[in-house]
Amino acid sequence: MNVVISGYYGFGNLGDEALLAGLIPVLQAAGHQVSVLSGDPALTAHSHGLLGSHRLWGLPGALKRCDAIISGGGGLLQDKTSRRSLDYYLAVITLARRLGKRVVVYGQSVGPLSPAGERKVAKALKGLPVAVRDDSSRQLLAALGIAAELVADAALLLTPPPVTLDLDGPVLLIPRGGYPAITDGLLALARSLHAAGRSLATMAFQERVDGPEVARLRAALPIEVWQADSPQAALLLMAKAGYVVSARLHGLILAALLGKGLSGIVYDPKVAAFLGELGAPAHTLPLAPDRLAAEVQAGEVPDIGKLNALKARAAFGAAWLQQALSS
């Protein structure tokens, strides 16, 4: 089967590329031909070794050639950051349905949505197989009359490199562009940890967005800047960390896969949902640097049972996806 994946791919976002890297082998192992709608098809082809079509002008041809389309994963179905973004992803779904293609909505978070956005999502998803990565999204869809299966983020399907736990490794701080208050809190935390003798590192999960916040941290105090151009490279770098404090969801997911101690900064419901299921510390704004510093120094790692439950749900999601494509 020729399968096209629609999501926020080809924009240099390590998180979205991580869930794509988890998803592709699942589809290829089942014998599917996989292509991706991408903001940068050449980058997608280089990074993942498969055909990329431009998400706008390559869309008609990609839909014409495919047998099925997967919308996801990621936080696509929300209109908090952009109404146009939601309209695009729903338009892809609607166009594929009109062309008679099989459509599966997989591994997504849903919301926040305006009332108008809720109506659009309910209309576009009616009658489709839908799987979401957190229970709050499932509850939101249920309120809109859409039944959804509960799976987990496809990045949890990745195999991390072997890791030796090193509590004395650098404390990795992962900011989120567009939220200067997060960086303010990370700066206060970094100064406290530096005064206590801890080494520090920082990393942008999307250079265009997070780069200015990384620059703020680097300008303020001694801190290593780690750079990764792929999820695999990010895992290798993060394996050196002694603890991870992240506002980026996939910074937390990759840290959990590596068995690292972690604290999360909640700027979006998807981050709160993951931290809640993992049983890991969650911080809302304004941040409390003293509490964060105490967590870092304690170095507590996530509950392995809860992590394994999430990984099992991701594996279930992969099996569910195969069934949805074939039924």
GROMACS .gro file of C-alpha atoms in nm:
model
  327
    1MET     CA    1   0.000   0.000   0.000
    2ASN     CA    2   0.123   0.350  -0.085
    3VAL     CA    3   0.089   0.556   0.235
    4VAL     CA    4   0.139   0.932   0.271
    5ILE     CA    5   0.206   1.087   0.613
    6SER     CA    6   0.080   1.439   0.685
    7GLY     CA    7   0.224   1.638   0.974
    8TYR     CA    8   0.463   1.914   1.075
    9TYR     CA    9   0.760   1.762   0.895
   10GLY     CA   10   1.056   1.920   0.719
   11PHE     CA   11   1.075   2.226   0.945
   12GLY     CA   12   1.379   2.128   1.150
   13ASN     CA   13   1.175   2.040   1.460
   14LEU     CA   14   1.350   1.752   1.636
   15GLY     CA   15   1.032   1.651   1.816
   16ASP     CA   16   0.822   1.603   1.506
   17GLU     CA   17   1.111   1.434   1.328
   18ALA     CA   18   1.144   1.197   1.627
   19LEU     CA   19   0.785   1.078   1.602
   20LEU     CA   20   0.825   1.042   1.224
   21ALA     CA   21   1.142   0.836   1.283
   22GLY     CA   22   0.942   0.613   1.517
   23LEU     CA   23   0.654   0.574   1.273
   24ILE     CA   24   0.832   0.503   0.944
   25PRO     CA   25   0.987   0.164   1.039
   26VAL     CA   26   0.646   0.040   1.160
   27LEU     CA   27   0.494   0.109   0.819
   28GLN     CA   28   0.790  -0.020   0.619
   29ALA     CA   29   0.801  -0.343   0.819
   30ALA     CA   30   0.442  -0.406   0.708
   31GLY     CA   31   0.545  -0.365   0.343
   32HIS     CA   32   0.397  -0.020   0.285
   33GLN     CA   33   0.556   0.235   0.052
   34VAL     CA   34   0.590   0.549   0.261
   35SER     CA   35   0.613   0.913   0.156
   36VAL     CA   36   0.582   1.233   0.358
   37LEU     CA   37   0.424   1.573   0.301
   38SER     CA   38   0.704   1.806   0.403
   39GLY     CA   39   0.802   2.169   0.428
   40ASP     CA   40   1.142   2.067   0.287
   41PRO     CA   41   1.112   1.747   0.080
   42ALA     CA   42   1.488   1.726   0.014
   43LEU     CA   43   1.562   1.745   0.387
   44THR     CA   44   1.301   1.480   0.462
   45ALA     CA   45   1.445   1.253   0.193
   46HIS     CA   46   1.796   1.298   0.332
   47SER     CA   47   1.693   1.253   0.697
   48HIS     CA   48   1.459   0.957   0.658
   49GLY     CA   49   1.559   0.797   0.329
   50LEU     CA   50   1.221   0.820   0.160
   51LEU     CA   51   1.023   1.032  -0.083
   52GLY     CA   52   0.909   1.372   0.034
   53SER     CA   53   0.647   1.582  -0.143
   54HIS     CA   54   0.599   1.950  -0.074
   55ARG     CA   55   0.311   1.994   0.166
   56LEU     CA   56   0.146   2.258  -0.058
   57TRP     CA   57   0.226   2.228  -0.428
   58GLY     CA   58   0.316   1.861  -0.400
   59LEU     CA   59  -0.009   1.775  -0.223
   60PRO     CA   60  -0.235   1.702  -0.524
   61GLY     CA   61   0.014   1.461  -0.680
   62ALA     CA   62   0.088   1.288  -0.349
   63LEU     CA   63  -0.281   1.231  -0.283
   64LYS     CA   64  -0.341   1.109  -0.637
   65ARG     CA   65  -0.062   0.850  -0.607
   66CYS     CA   66  -0.143   0.721  -0.258
   67ASP     CA   67  -0.383   0.456  -0.133
   68ALA     CA   68  -0.405   0.596   0.221
   69ILE     CA   69  -0.303   0.898   0.424
   70ILE     CA   70  -0.205   0.919   0.789
   71SER     CA   71  -0.270   1.253   0.959
   72GLY     CA   72  -0.023   1.267   1.245
   73GLY     CA   73   0.128   1.239   1.478
   74GLY     CA   74   0.181   1.552   1.680
   75GLY     CA   75  -0.021   1.847   1.800
   76LEU     CA   76  -0.181   1.928   1.467
   77LEU     CA   77  -0.545   1.968   1.568
   78GLN     CA   78  -0.533   2.296   1.759
   79ASP     CA   79  -0.590   2.659   1.672
   80LYS     CA   80  -0.410   2.823   1.964
   81THR     CA   81  -0.095   2.897   1.764
   82SER     CA   82  -0.256   2.937   1.421
   83ARG     CA   83  -0.603   2.899   1.271
   84ARG     CA   84  -0.442   2.857   0.930
   85SER     CA   85  -0.244   2.556   1.053
   86LEU     CA   86  -0.559   2.377   1.169
   87ASP     CA   87  -0.734   2.465   0.843
   88TYR     CA   88  -0.445   2.315   0.646
   89TYR     CA   89  -0.442   1.979   0.825
   90LEU     CA   90  -0.820   1.948   0.808
   91ALA     CA   91  -0.814   2.044   0.439
   92VAL     CA   92  -0.568   1.760   0.369
   93ILE     CA   93  -0.803   1.517   0.545
   94THR     CA   94  -1.110   1.649   0.362
   95LEU     CA   95  -0.943   1.645   0.020
   96ALA     CA   96  -0.818   1.290   0.072
   97ARG     CA   97  -1.168   1.177   0.168
   98ARG     CA   98  -1.318   1.339  -0.142
   99LEU     CA   99  -1.065   1.152  -0.355
  100GLY     CA  100  -1.176   0.825  -0.199
  101LYS     CA  101  -0.852   0.765  -0.008
  102ARG     CA  102  -0.836   0.579   0.321
  103VAL     CA  103  -0.770   0.834   0.598
  104VAL     CA  104  -0.640   0.752   0.948
  105VAL     CA  105  -0.584   1.010   1.223
  106TYR     CA  106  -0.302   0.877   1.439
  107GLY     CA  107  -0.103   0.971   1.746
  108GLN     CA  108  -0.228   1.326   1.780
  109SER     CA  109  -0.298   1.562   2.064
  110VAL     CA  110  -0.617   1.762   2.020
  111GLY     CA  111  -0.665   2.117   2.145
  112PRO     CA  112  -0.669   2.383   2.259
  113LEU     CA  113  -0.955   2.459   2.019
  114SER     CA  114  -1.184   2.758   1.981
  115PRO     CA  115  -1.557   2.686   1.944
  116ALA     CA  116  -1.519   2.732   1.568
  117GLY     CA  117  -1.220   2.496   1.570
  118GLU     CA  118  -1.418   2.235   1.760
  119ARG     CA  119  -1.691   2.242   1.496
  120LYS     CA  120  -1.437   2.209   1.214
  121VAL     CA  121  -1.261   1.914   1.380
  122ALA     CA  122  -1.587   1.734   1.456
  123LYS     CA  123  -1.700   1.769   1.094
  124ALA     CA  124  -1.367   1.663   0.939
  125LEU     CA  125  -1.309   1.360   1.165
  126LYS     CA  126  -1.662   1.220   1.165
  127GLY     CA  127  -1.656   0.852   1.069
  128LEU     CA  128  -1.275   0.822   1.057
  129PRO     CA  129  -1.051   0.588   1.259
  130VAL     CA  130  -0.888   0.816   1.517
  131ALA     CA  131  -0.619   0.751   1.778
  132VAL     CA  132  -0.484   1.014   2.017
  133ARG     CA  133  -0.176   1.016   2.237
  134ASP     CA  134  -0.330   1.137   2.564
  135ASP     CA  135  -0.654   1.093   2.752
  136SER     CA  136  -0.740   1.463   2.766
  137SER     CA  137  -0.750   1.462   2.385
  138ARG     CA  138  -0.971   1.155   2.387
  139GLN     CA  139  -1.210   1.324   2.628
  140LEU     CA  140  -1.222   1.640   2.416
  141LEU     CA  141  -1.306   1.440   2.104
  142ALA     CA  142  -1.569   1.241   2.294
  143ALA     CA  143  -1.737   1.570   2.386
  144LEU     CA  144  -1.743   1.649   2.013
  145GLY     CA  145  -1.902   1.315   1.931
  146ILE     CA  146  -1.582   1.154   1.796
  147ALA     CA  147  -1.470   0.816   1.932
  148ALA     CA  148  -1.092   0.779   1.960
  149GLU     CA  149  -0.849   0.506   2.063
  150LEU     CA  150  -0.582   0.590   2.321
  151VAL     CA  151  -0.225   0.527   2.200
  152ALA     CA  152   0.102   0.710   2.274
  153ASP     CA  153   0.353   0.932   2.098
  154ALA     CA  154   0.531   0.748   1.817
  155ALA     CA  155   0.869   0.877   1.940
  156LEU     CA  156   0.834   0.621   2.220
  157LEU     CA  157   0.891   0.355   1.952
  158LEU     CA  158   1.251   0.473   1.905
  159THR     CA  159   1.534   0.255   2.034
  160PRO     CA  160   1.772   0.465   2.245
  161PRO     CA  161   2.148   0.405   2.252
  162PRO     CA  162   2.298   0.222   2.553
  163VAL     CA  163   2.328   0.465   2.843
  164THR     CA  164   2.521   0.465   3.168
  165LEU     CA  165   2.344   0.677   3.428
  166ASP     CA  166   2.571   0.969   3.520
  167LEU     CA  167   2.419   1.199   3.779
  168ASP     CA  168   2.724   1.426   3.752
  169GLY     CA  169   2.677   1.492   3.379
  170PRO     CA  170   2.570   1.838   3.262
  171VAL     CA  171   2.220   1.954   3.348
  172LEU     CA  172   2.051   1.998   3.009
  173LEU     CA  173   1.814   2.295   2.982
  174ILE     CA  174   1.576   2.288   2.683
  175PRO     CA  175   1.384   2.616   2.633
  176ARG     CA  176   1.081   2.691   2.418
  177GLY     CA  177   1.091   2.983   2.178
  178GLY     CA  178   0.816   3.240   2.213
  179TYR     CA  179   0.801   3.200   2.591
  180PRO     CA  180   1.058   3.440   2.742
  181ALA     CA  181   0.921   3.370   3.092
  182ILE     CA  182   1.039   3.010   3.054
  183THR     CA  183   1.390   3.129   2.971
  184ASP     CA  184   1.378   3.373   3.265
  185GLY     CA  185   1.311   3.078   3.495
  186LEU     CA  186   1.578   2.863   3.331
  187LEU     CA  187   1.829   3.147   3.375
  188ALA     CA  188   1.753   3.167   3.747
  189LEU     CA  189   1.785   2.788   3.774
  190ALA     CA  190   2.110   2.789   3.576
  191ARG     CA  191   2.267   3.052   3.803
  192SER     CA  192   2.172   2.850   4.110
  193LEU     CA  193   2.313   2.528   3.967
  194HIS     CA  194   2.630   2.700   3.845
  195ALA     CA  195   2.688   2.843   4.193
  196ALA     CA  196   2.648   2.490   4.330
  197GLY     CA  197   2.918   2.364   4.093
  198ARG     CA  198   2.698   2.186   3.837
  199SER     CA  199   2.797   2.193   3.471
  200LEU     CA  200   2.529   2.304   3.226
  201ALA     CA  201   2.422   2.244   2.867
  202THR     CA  202   2.142   2.374   2.648
  203MET     CA  203   1.991   2.270   2.319
  204ALA     CA  204   1.743   2.402   2.062
  205PHE     CA  205   1.485   2.150   1.945
  206GLN     CA  206   1.391   2.384   1.660
  207GLU     CA  207   1.672   2.627   1.584
  208ARG     CA  208   1.457   2.889   1.414
  209VAL     CA  209   1.223   2.906   1.714
  210ASP     CA  210   1.439   2.814   2.013
  211GLY     CA  211   1.772   2.957   1.897
  212PRO     CA  212   1.721   3.306   2.048
  213GLU     CA  213   1.643   3.154   2.389
  214VAL     CA  214   1.953   2.934   2.371
  215ALA     CA  215   2.152   3.248   2.288
  216ARG     CA  216   2.013   3.420   2.599
  217LEU     CA  217   2.128   3.133   2.817
  218ARG     CA  218   2.471   3.120   2.653
  219ALA     CA  219   2.523   3.495   2.696
  220ALA     CA  220   2.439   3.488   3.066
  221LEU     CA  221   2.673   3.221   3.205
  222PRO     CA  222   2.907   2.933   3.112
  223ILE     CA  223   2.697   2.672   2.935
  224GLU     CA  224   2.764   2.417   2.661
  225VAL     CA  225   2.548   2.447   2.350
  226TRP     CA  226   2.461   2.108   2.203
  227GLN     CA  227   2.343   2.089   1.842
  228ALA     CA  228   2.166   1.794   1.680
  229ASP     CA  229   2.032   1.762   1.327
  230SER     CA  230   1.835   1.441   1.384
  231PRO     CA  231   1.651   1.261   1.666
  232GLN     CA  232   1.926   0.998   1.672
  233ALA     CA  233   2.192   1.266   1.716
  234ALA     CA  234   1.983   1.426   1.990
  235LEU     CA  235   1.960   1.094   2.175
  236LEU     CA  236   2.338   1.050   2.160
  237LEU     CA  237   2.397   1.399   2.300
  238MET     CA  238   2.129   1.370   2.566
  239ALA     CA  239   2.282   1.042   2.682
  240LYS     CA  240   2.562   1.256   2.834
  241ALA     CA  241   2.323   1.461   3.049
  242GLY     CA  242   2.297   1.414   3.423
  243TYR     CA  243   1.945   1.559   3.434
  244VAL     CA  244   1.706   1.722   3.186
  245VAL     CA  245   1.481   2.024   3.239
  246SER     CA  246   1.269   2.076   2.929
  247ALA     CA  247   0.980   2.284   2.803
  248ARG     CA  248   0.979   2.082   2.481
  249LEU     CA  249   0.760   1.771   2.491
  250HIS     CA  250   1.003   1.558   2.294
  251GLY     CA  251   1.293   1.675   2.507
  252LEU     CA  252   1.106   1.504   2.790
  253ILE     CA  253   1.015   1.197   2.583
  254LEU     CA  254   1.374   1.140   2.469
  255ALA     CA  255   1.503   1.196   2.823
  256ALA     CA  256   1.255   0.939   2.952
  257LEU     CA  257   1.362   0.688   2.687
  258LEU     CA  258   1.720   0.735   2.805
  259GLY     CA  259   1.622   0.680   3.169
  260LYS     CA  260   1.728   1.030   3.267
  261GLY     CA  261   1.593   1.225   3.560
  262LEU     CA  262   1.369   1.499   3.426
  263SER     CA  263   1.150   1.795   3.513
  264GLY     CA  264   0.903   1.945   3.268
  265ILE     CA  265   0.785   2.300   3.210
  266VAL     CA  266   0.420   2.312   3.107
  267TYR     CA  267   0.334   2.563   2.834
  268ASP     CA  268   0.082   2.339   2.655
  269PRO     CA  269  -0.167   2.069   2.763
  270LYS     CA  270   0.028   1.801   2.573
  271VAL     CA  271   0.328   1.854   2.805
  272ALA     CA  272   0.111   1.832   3.116
  273ALA     CA  273  -0.051   1.514   2.983
  274PHE     CA  274   0.281   1.336   2.927
  275LEU     CA  275   0.429   1.439   3.261
  276GLY     CA  276   0.112   1.330   3.440
  277GLU     CA  277   0.122   0.984   3.283
  278LEU     CA  278   0.493   0.948   3.355
  279GLY     CA  279   0.452   1.072   3.712
  280ALA     CA  280   0.732   1.324   3.658
  281PRO     CA  281   0.763   1.675   3.807
  282ALA     CA  282   0.561   1.940   3.621
  283HIS     CA  283   0.614   2.314   3.658
  284THR     CA  284   0.382   2.592   3.548
  285LEU     CA  285   0.471   2.958   3.501
  286PRO     CA  286   0.605   3.147   3.683
  287LEU     CA  287   0.873   2.890   3.757
  288ALA     CA  288   1.004   2.823   4.107
  289PRO     CA  289   1.382   2.791   4.054
  290ASP     CA  290   1.449   2.667   4.409
  291ARG     CA  291   1.207   2.377   4.366
  292LEU     CA  292   1.355   2.294   4.027
  293ALA     CA  293   1.709   2.306   4.166
  294ALA     CA  294   1.612   2.065   4.444
  295GLU     CA  295   1.471   1.821   4.188
  296VAL     CA  296   1.787   1.842   3.979
  297GLN     CA  297   2.010   1.776   4.278
  298ALA     CA  298   1.794   1.482   4.389
  299GLY     CA  299   1.826   1.334   4.039
  300GLU     CA  300   1.519   1.112   4.062
  301VAL     CA  301   1.453   0.912   3.744
  302PRO     CA  302   1.105   0.834   3.604
  303ASP     CA  303   0.908   0.534   3.728
  304ILE     CA  304   1.014   0.250   3.497
  305GLY     CA  305   0.673   0.087   3.527
  306LYS     CA  306   0.495   0.400   3.404
  307LEU     CA  307   0.748   0.445   3.123
  308ASN     CA  308   0.705   0.084   3.013
  309ALA     CA  309   0.327   0.130   3.016
  310LEU     CA  310   0.363   0.426   2.779
  311LYS     CA  311   0.598   0.231   2.553
  312ALA     CA  312   0.353  -0.060   2.548
  313ARG     CA  313   0.075   0.180   2.451
  314ALA     CA  314   0.293   0.314   2.169
  315ALA     CA  315   0.343  -0.044   2.046
  316PHE     CA  316  -0.032  -0.101   2.069
  317GLY     CA  317  -0.078   0.217   1.865
  318ALA     CA  318   0.148   0.080   1.593
  319ALA     CA  319  -0.062  -0.237   1.575
  320TRP     CA  320  -0.383  -0.032   1.579
  321LEU     CA  321  -0.252   0.175   1.289
  322GLN     CA  322  -0.183  -0.134   1.079
  323GLN     CA  323  -0.535  -0.256   1.146
  324ALA     CA  324  -0.685   0.083   1.060
  325LEU     CA  325  -0.497   0.093   0.730
  326SER     CA  326  -0.604  -0.257   0.629
  327SER     CA  327  -0.968  -0.258   0.742
   0.00000   0.00000   0.00000
